[in-house]
Short mmCIF file of C-alpha atoms in Angstrom, two decimals:
data_model
loop_
_atom_site.label_atom_id
_atom_site.label_comp_id
_atom_site.label_asym_id
_atom_site.label_seq_id
_atom_site.Cartn_x
_atom_site.Cartn_y
_atom_site.Cartn_z
CA MET A 112 237.73 53.74 6.09
CA LYS A 113 238.51 51.03 3.45
CA GLY A 114 237.16 53.26 0.75
CA LEU A 115 239.18 56.19 1.85
CA TYR A 116 242.38 54.07 2.14
CA THR A 117 241.72 52.73 -1.38
CA VAL A 118 241.40 56.13 -2.99
CA LEU A 119 244.62 57.39 -1.24
CA LEU A 120 246.58 54.33 -2.33
CA LEU A 121 245.28 54.71 -5.85
CA VAL A 122 246.49 58.42 -5.74
CA VAL A 123 249.99 57.41 -4.61
CA SER A 124 249.98 54.61 -7.12
CA ASN A 125 249.03 56.96 -9.96
CA ILE A 126 251.73 59.40 -9.03
CA PHE A 127 254.16 56.70 -9.62
CA MET A 128 252.44 55.44 -12.67
CA THR A 129 252.46 58.85 -14.31
CA PHE A 130 256.17 59.31 -13.65
CA ALA A 131 256.91 55.75 -14.84
CA TRP A 132 255.13 56.37 -18.14
CA TYR A 133 255.87 60.03 -18.81
CA GLY A 134 258.88 60.87 -16.61
CA ASN A 135 261.14 59.76 -19.46
CA LEU A 136 259.87 62.45 -21.65
CA LYS A 137 260.65 65.10 -18.97
CA LEU A 138 264.16 63.63 -18.71
CA GLN A 139 264.49 63.91 -22.43
CA GLU A 140 263.08 67.47 -22.38
CA MET A 141 265.71 68.40 -19.81
CA LYS A 142 268.51 66.81 -22.04
CA ILE A 143 269.24 64.26 -19.35
CA SER A 144 268.35 61.07 -21.02
CA THR A 145 268.81 61.99 -24.78
CA ASP A 146 271.71 59.55 -25.15
CA TRP A 147 270.24 56.80 -23.05
CA PRO A 148 269.45 53.53 -24.97
CA LEU A 149 265.69 52.68 -25.12
CA ILE A 150 266.41 49.52 -22.90
CA LEU A 151 267.74 51.64 -20.22
CA ILE A 152 264.66 53.97 -20.45
CA ILE A 153 262.47 50.89 -20.16
CA LEU A 154 264.23 49.44 -17.29
CA ALA A 155 264.19 52.71 -15.34
CA SER A 156 260.44 53.01 -16.02
CA TRP A 157 260.00 49.49 -14.85
CA GLY A 158 261.79 50.54 -11.55
CA VAL A 159 259.39 53.29 -10.95
CA ALA A 160 256.53 51.18 -11.87
CA LEU A 161 257.33 48.69 -9.20
CA PHE A 162 256.33 51.38 -6.69
CA GLU A 163 253.21 51.84 -8.60
CA TYR A 164 252.31 48.28 -8.26
CA SER A 165 253.36 48.34 -4.54
CA PHE A 166 250.33 50.81 -3.95
CA MET A 167 247.88 49.62 -6.64
CA ILE A 168 247.67 46.05 -5.40
CA PRO A 169 246.95 46.82 -1.90
CA ALA A 170 244.42 49.45 -3.06
CA ASN A 171 242.58 46.92 -4.97
CA ARG A 172 242.68 44.23 -2.24
CA ILE A 173 241.47 46.65 0.42
CA GLY A 174 238.78 48.20 -1.79
CA SER A 175 237.37 45.06 -3.47
CA ASP A 176 234.09 43.74 -2.19
CA ILE A 177 235.71 40.25 -2.78
CA ASN A 178 237.89 41.09 0.27
CA GLY A 179 235.23 42.86 2.33
CA GLY A 180 235.84 46.30 0.71
CA PRO A 181 233.24 48.73 -0.37
CA PHE A 182 233.66 48.58 -4.17
CA ASN A 183 232.90 46.04 -6.78
CA LEU A 184 235.54 45.54 -9.63
CA ILE A 185 233.85 47.85 -12.05
CA GLN A 186 233.72 50.64 -9.51
CA LEU A 187 237.27 50.10 -8.59
CA LYS A 188 238.30 50.47 -12.35
CA VAL A 189 236.15 53.61 -12.74
CA ILE A 190 237.66 55.18 -9.65
CA GLN A 191 241.18 54.17 -10.75
CA GLU A 192 240.68 55.90 -14.11
CA ALA A 193 239.27 59.04 -12.63
CA VAL A 194 242.07 59.20 -10.05
CA SER A 195 244.63 58.51 -12.93
CA LEU A 196 243.39 61.34 -15.13
CA THR A 197 243.27 63.72 -12.10
CA VAL A 198 246.77 62.91 -11.07
CA PHE A 199 247.97 62.95 -14.62
CA THR A 200 246.55 66.51 -15.19
CA LEU A 201 248.00 67.88 -12.07
CA ILE A 202 251.48 66.48 -12.81
CA VAL A 203 251.34 67.61 -16.52
CA SER A 204 250.27 71.13 -15.42
CA LEU A 205 252.99 71.36 -12.78
CA VAL A 206 255.88 69.48 -14.50
CA PHE A 207 255.33 69.88 -18.26
CA LYS A 208 254.85 73.57 -18.56
CA SER A 209 254.69 73.38 -22.45
CA GLN A 210 251.49 71.32 -22.40
CA THR A 211 248.42 73.35 -21.99
CA LEU A 212 244.93 72.35 -20.72
CA HIS A 213 242.04 73.20 -23.04
CA TRP A 214 238.24 73.33 -22.64
CA ASN A 215 237.79 70.06 -24.49
CA HIS A 216 240.18 68.36 -22.07
CA ILE A 217 238.13 69.67 -19.12
CA VAL A 218 234.93 68.58 -20.73
CA SER A 219 236.46 65.02 -21.32
CA PHE A 220 237.44 64.82 -17.64
CA LEU A 221 234.05 65.90 -16.49
CA LEU A 222 232.55 63.15 -18.63
CA ILE A 223 234.74 60.75 -16.71
CA ILE A 224 233.55 61.98 -13.46
CA LEU A 225 230.11 61.41 -14.80
CA ALA A 226 231.02 57.84 -15.52
CA VAL A 227 232.03 57.57 -11.83
CA TYR A 228 228.61 58.76 -10.90
CA PHE A 229 226.86 56.20 -13.30
CA ALA A 230 229.17 53.37 -11.94
CA PHE A 231 227.92 53.98 -8.51
CA MET A 232 224.29 54.54 -9.29
CA LYS A 233 221.86 51.82 -7.84
CA THR A 234 220.51 49.62 -10.50
CA GLY A 235 217.38 48.52 -8.55
CA LYS A 236 218.26 44.93 -8.27
#
């Protein structure tokens, strides 16, 4: 169950992360934040990122084999990157309609999924 909780927390964390990093672009596209000073955009993004960290830190603590979880640190990072790209792709496809997904993007994501496979492959030690 720790593995499942870890992945679910990473999904929620990455939803907040994507909006913290790219939400300001959507606000600008919608003509909401075009006159905002950059410092206000940064502070608003930090406010959203606080929620990201509120899920990311528990995910890492629950999932880490240092705390009795099922994943080593490298596996945690590879999972996080795969979750990050998956969440990012879904949000961009749903929220940023002007951004299109092309075949080379899909291939690059499949290669990252392959990286997850290799990160979990037994090394025979």
